[in-house]
């Protein structure tokens, strides 16, 4: 799943012309892993809107979480079905 996470942030980095990296620490869930990312050169670049994201186990789909609430809010909402990603918050690696 880390390879999908890296592919996802590489696509974002190309769009904004900044090299991004996935942080080593992640949250493991039975349905997938939740990763965070930053600019590789964080002394030069400050990112906004770089919320954590879920890489689903089943097909590798990426679900982008928001940034206005803490990660627990999005995890709970995802798990109980009360939070749904917007259509532009879903990325298919294929």
Short mmCIF file of N, CA and C in Angstrom, two decimals:
data_model
loop_
_atom_site.label_atom_id
_atom_site.label_comp_id
_atom_site.label_asym_id
_atom_site.label_seq_id
_atom_site.Cartn_x
_atom_site.Cartn_y
_atom_site.Cartn_z
N UNK A 1 0.80 -1.20 0.00
CA UNK A 1 0.00 0.00 0.00
C UNK A 1 0.85 1.26 0.00
N UNK A 2 2.05 1.16 0.54
CA UNK A 2 2.93 2.33 0.55
C UNK A 2 3.27 2.76 -0.88
N UNK A 3 3.38 1.80 -1.80
CA UNK A 3 3.67 2.16 -3.19
C UNK A 3 2.52 2.98 -3.78
N UNK A 4 1.28 2.66 -3.44
CA UNK A 4 0.13 3.43 -3.91
C UNK A 4 0.15 4.82 -3.28
N UNK A 5 0.46 4.90 -1.99
CA UNK A 5 0.54 6.20 -1.31
C UNK A 5 1.60 7.08 -1.97
N UNK A 6 2.74 6.51 -2.30
CA UNK A 6 3.80 7.28 -2.95
C UNK A 6 3.38 7.73 -4.35
N UNK A 7 2.68 6.87 -5.08
CA UNK A 7 2.20 7.23 -6.41
C UNK A 7 1.20 8.39 -6.30
N UNK A 8 0.32 8.31 -5.33
CA UNK A 8 -0.68 9.35 -5.11
C UNK A 8 -0.03 10.71 -4.83
N UNK A 9 0.90 10.75 -3.89
CA UNK A 9 1.51 12.05 -3.57
C UNK A 9 2.45 12.51 -4.68
N UNK A 10 2.99 11.58 -5.45
CA UNK A 10 3.81 11.98 -6.60
C UNK A 10 2.94 12.73 -7.61
N UNK A 11 1.73 12.23 -7.84
CA UNK A 11 0.79 12.92 -8.74
C UNK A 11 0.47 14.33 -8.22
N UNK A 12 0.22 14.44 -6.93
CA UNK A 12 -0.06 15.75 -6.34
C UNK A 12 1.15 16.66 -6.49
N UNK A 13 2.33 16.13 -6.18
CA UNK A 13 3.56 16.90 -6.27
C UNK A 13 3.82 17.42 -7.68
N UNK A 14 3.52 16.61 -8.67
CA UNK A 14 3.69 17.06 -10.06
C UNK A 14 2.73 18.20 -10.38
N UNK A 15 1.52 18.13 -9.87
CA UNK A 15 0.53 19.19 -10.12
C UNK A 15 0.97 20.52 -9.51
N UNK A 16 1.58 20.47 -8.32
CA UNK A 16 1.95 21.71 -7.63
C UNK A 16 3.45 22.03 -7.75
N UNK A 17 4.17 21.16 -8.44
CA UNK A 17 5.60 21.34 -8.70
C UNK A 17 6.43 21.42 -7.40
N UNK A 18 6.09 20.54 -6.47
CA UNK A 18 6.82 20.43 -5.20
C UNK A 18 7.03 18.95 -4.91
N UNK A 19 8.23 18.55 -4.54
CA UNK A 19 8.48 17.16 -4.19
C UNK A 19 7.90 16.87 -2.81
N UNK A 20 7.08 15.83 -2.74
CA UNK A 20 6.39 15.46 -1.50
C UNK A 20 6.89 14.10 -1.02
N UNK A 21 6.76 13.87 0.29
CA UNK A 21 7.12 12.57 0.86
C UNK A 21 6.02 12.10 1.81
N UNK A 22 5.82 10.79 1.83
CA UNK A 22 4.91 10.17 2.78
C UNK A 22 5.65 10.00 4.10
N UNK A 23 5.00 10.37 5.19
CA UNK A 23 5.62 10.20 6.51
C UNK A 23 5.67 8.72 6.88
N UNK A 24 6.71 8.33 7.59
CA UNK A 24 6.89 6.92 7.96
C UNK A 24 5.80 6.42 8.90
N UNK A 25 5.35 7.28 9.79
CA UNK A 25 4.32 6.88 10.75
C UNK A 25 2.95 6.91 10.07
N UNK A 26 2.19 5.83 10.21
CA UNK A 26 0.86 5.76 9.62
C UNK A 26 -0.07 4.99 10.55
N UNK A 27 -1.36 5.07 10.26
CA UNK A 27 -2.37 4.39 11.06
C UNK A 27 -2.84 3.16 10.29
N UNK A 28 -2.73 2.00 10.89
CA UNK A 28 -3.15 0.75 10.25
C UNK A 28 -4.55 0.38 10.73
N UNK A 29 -5.45 0.18 9.78
CA UNK A 29 -6.81 -0.25 10.06
C UNK A 29 -7.07 -1.54 9.30
N UNK A 30 -8.12 -2.26 9.66
CA UNK A 30 -8.41 -3.52 8.96
C UNK A 30 -8.84 -3.28 7.51
N UNK A 31 -9.27 -2.09 7.16
CA UNK A 31 -9.72 -1.77 5.81
C UNK A 31 -8.66 -1.03 4.99
N UNK A 32 -7.54 -0.67 5.61
CA UNK A 32 -6.46 0.02 4.89
C UNK A 32 -5.54 0.79 5.81
N UNK A 33 -4.63 1.53 5.21
CA UNK A 33 -3.68 2.34 5.97
C UNK A 33 -3.94 3.82 5.72
N UNK A 34 -3.74 4.63 6.76
CA UNK A 34 -3.94 6.07 6.66
C UNK A 34 -2.56 6.73 6.77
N UNK A 35 -2.23 7.49 5.73
CA UNK A 35 -0.92 8.13 5.62
C UNK A 35 -1.06 9.65 5.66
N UNK A 36 0.04 10.30 5.99
CA UNK A 36 0.16 11.75 5.91
C UNK A 36 1.37 12.07 5.06
N UNK A 37 1.43 13.29 4.56
CA UNK A 37 2.57 13.68 3.73
C UNK A 37 2.92 15.14 3.94
N UNK A 38 4.14 15.48 3.57
CA UNK A 38 4.67 16.83 3.68
C UNK A 38 5.56 17.11 2.48
N UNK A 39 5.96 18.37 2.34
CA UNK A 39 6.95 18.72 1.33
C UNK A 39 8.29 18.15 1.77
N UNK A 40 9.05 17.61 0.82
CA UNK A 40 10.36 17.06 1.16
C UNK A 40 11.25 18.15 1.76
N UNK A 41 11.19 19.34 1.20
CA UNK A 41 11.92 20.48 1.74
C UNK A 41 10.94 21.35 2.51
N UNK A 42 10.65 20.94 3.74
CA UNK A 42 9.64 21.64 4.53
C UNK A 42 10.14 22.99 5.05
N UNK A 43 11.44 23.26 4.93
CA UNK A 43 11.93 24.58 5.31
C UNK A 43 11.64 25.61 4.21
N UNK A 44 11.48 25.13 2.98
CA UNK A 44 11.21 26.01 1.84
C UNK A 44 9.72 26.10 1.52
N UNK A 45 8.99 24.99 1.71
CA UNK A 45 7.58 24.93 1.33
C UNK A 45 6.70 24.60 2.52
N UNK A 46 5.64 25.37 2.69
CA UNK A 46 4.60 25.10 3.68
C UNK A 46 3.34 24.73 2.91
N UNK A 47 2.82 23.55 3.15
CA UNK A 47 1.64 23.09 2.42
C UNK A 47 0.37 23.42 3.18
N UNK A 48 -0.69 23.63 2.42
CA UNK A 48 -2.04 23.79 2.99
C UNK A 48 -2.93 22.77 2.28
N UNK A 49 -3.83 22.16 3.02
CA UNK A 49 -4.74 21.20 2.41
C UNK A 49 -4.16 19.82 2.23
N UNK A 50 -3.05 19.55 2.86
CA UNK A 50 -2.43 18.23 2.73
C UNK A 50 -2.88 17.32 3.87
N UNK A 51 -4.16 17.05 3.86
CA UNK A 51 -4.74 16.19 4.89
C UNK A 51 -4.34 14.74 4.71
N UNK A 52 -4.52 13.95 5.75
CA UNK A 52 -4.22 12.52 5.67
C UNK A 52 -5.13 11.84 4.66
N UNK A 53 -4.72 10.67 4.22
CA UNK A 53 -5.52 9.92 3.25
C UNK A 53 -5.45 8.43 3.54
N UNK A 54 -6.51 7.75 3.15
CA UNK A 54 -6.64 6.31 3.34
C UNK A 54 -6.35 5.60 2.02
N UNK A 55 -5.51 4.57 2.08
CA UNK A 55 -5.34 3.65 0.95
C UNK A 55 -6.08 2.38 1.33
N UNK A 56 -7.18 2.10 0.62
CA UNK A 56 -8.02 0.95 0.95
C UNK A 56 -7.35 -0.36 0.54
N UNK A 57 -7.51 -1.37 1.39
CA UNK A 57 -6.93 -2.70 1.15
C UNK A 57 -7.47 -3.37 -0.11
N UNK A 58 -8.77 -3.24 -0.35
CA UNK A 58 -9.42 -4.05 -1.38
C UNK A 58 -8.91 -3.76 -2.79
N UNK A 59 -8.91 -2.52 -3.22
CA UNK A 59 -8.50 -2.21 -4.59
C UNK A 59 -7.46 -1.10 -4.66
N UNK A 60 -7.01 -0.60 -3.53
CA UNK A 60 -5.99 0.44 -3.53
C UNK A 60 -6.51 1.84 -3.76
N UNK A 61 -7.82 2.01 -3.73
CA UNK A 61 -8.40 3.33 -3.89
C UNK A 61 -7.95 4.24 -2.75
N UNK A 62 -7.69 5.49 -3.08
CA UNK A 62 -7.28 6.48 -2.09
C UNK A 62 -8.47 7.37 -1.75
N UNK A 63 -8.73 7.54 -0.47
CA UNK A 63 -9.77 8.42 0.04
C UNK A 63 -9.08 9.56 0.77
N UNK A 64 -9.24 10.77 0.27
CA UNK A 64 -8.61 11.94 0.89
C UNK A 64 -9.48 12.44 2.03
N UNK A 65 -8.91 12.52 3.22
CA UNK A 65 -9.61 13.09 4.37
C UNK A 65 -9.42 14.60 4.36
N UNK A 66 -10.21 15.28 5.13
CA UNK A 66 -10.14 16.74 5.20
C UNK A 66 -9.09 17.23 6.17
N UNK A 67 -9.05 18.54 6.31
CA UNK A 67 -8.08 19.17 7.20
C UNK A 67 -8.73 20.03 8.28
N UNK A 68 -10.05 20.18 8.22
CA UNK A 68 -10.70 21.08 9.17
C UNK A 68 -10.93 20.44 10.54
N UNK A 69 -10.92 19.11 10.59
CA UNK A 69 -11.09 18.40 11.85
C UNK A 69 -9.91 17.46 12.06
N UNK A 70 -9.78 16.93 13.28
CA UNK A 70 -8.68 16.00 13.53
C UNK A 70 -8.97 14.66 12.85
N UNK A 71 -7.94 13.87 12.70
CA UNK A 71 -8.04 12.60 11.96
C UNK A 71 -9.07 11.65 12.57
N UNK A 72 -9.22 11.68 13.90
CA UNK A 72 -10.19 10.80 14.54
C UNK A 72 -11.62 11.07 14.05
N UNK A 73 -11.94 12.33 13.77
CA UNK A 73 -13.25 12.69 13.24
C UNK A 73 -13.50 11.97 11.91
N UNK A 74 -12.53 12.02 11.02
CA UNK A 74 -12.69 11.41 9.69
C UNK A 74 -12.70 9.88 9.77
N UNK A 75 -11.87 9.32 10.63
CA UNK A 75 -11.85 7.87 10.79
C UNK A 75 -13.20 7.39 11.31
N UNK A 76 -13.69 8.03 12.37
CA UNK A 76 -14.97 7.63 12.95
C UNK A 76 -16.09 7.77 11.91
N UNK A 77 -16.13 8.89 11.21
CA UNK A 77 -17.16 9.12 10.20
C UNK A 77 -17.07 8.13 9.05
N UNK A 78 -15.85 7.79 8.64
CA UNK A 78 -15.67 6.80 7.57
C UNK A 78 -16.17 5.43 8.04
N UNK A 79 -15.80 5.07 9.26
CA UNK A 79 -16.16 3.75 9.79
C UNK A 79 -17.66 3.61 10.04
N UNK A 80 -18.31 4.67 10.50
CA UNK A 80 -19.75 4.53 10.78
C UNK A 80 -20.64 5.03 9.64
N UNK A 81 -20.02 5.47 8.54
CA UNK A 81 -20.77 5.86 7.36
C UNK A 81 -21.37 7.25 7.40
N UNK A 82 -21.02 8.06 8.41
CA UNK A 82 -21.59 9.41 8.49
C UNK A 82 -20.78 10.43 7.71
N UNK A 83 -19.57 10.09 7.31
CA UNK A 83 -18.75 11.00 6.50
C UNK A 83 -18.47 10.33 5.16
N UNK A 84 -18.72 11.06 4.10
CA UNK A 84 -18.45 10.55 2.75
C UNK A 84 -17.51 11.52 2.05
N UNK A 85 -16.52 11.00 1.33
CA UNK A 85 -15.60 11.89 0.61
C UNK A 85 -16.32 12.54 -0.57
N UNK A 86 -15.85 13.70 -0.95
CA UNK A 86 -16.39 14.32 -2.16
C UNK A 86 -15.88 13.54 -3.37
N UNK A 87 -16.47 13.74 -4.51
CA UNK A 87 -16.06 12.98 -5.70
C UNK A 87 -14.62 13.28 -6.08
N UNK A 88 -14.14 14.49 -5.80
CA UNK A 88 -12.74 14.78 -6.10
C UNK A 88 -11.79 14.34 -4.99
N UNK A 89 -12.34 13.73 -3.93
CA UNK A 89 -11.53 13.22 -2.83
C UNK A 89 -11.26 11.74 -2.93
N UNK A 90 -11.54 11.16 -4.11
CA UNK A 90 -11.30 9.73 -4.32
C UNK A 90 -10.37 9.60 -5.53
N UNK A 91 -9.31 8.81 -5.36
CA UNK A 91 -8.31 8.65 -6.41
C UNK A 91 -8.11 7.15 -6.67
N UNK A 92 -8.15 6.77 -7.93
CA UNK A 92 -7.97 5.37 -8.33
C UNK A 92 -6.57 5.22 -8.91
N UNK A 93 -5.74 4.34 -8.35
CA UNK A 93 -4.37 4.18 -8.83
C UNK A 93 -4.26 3.55 -10.21
N UNK A 94 -5.35 3.00 -10.69
CA UNK A 94 -5.29 2.33 -11.99
C UNK A 94 -5.64 3.29 -13.04
#
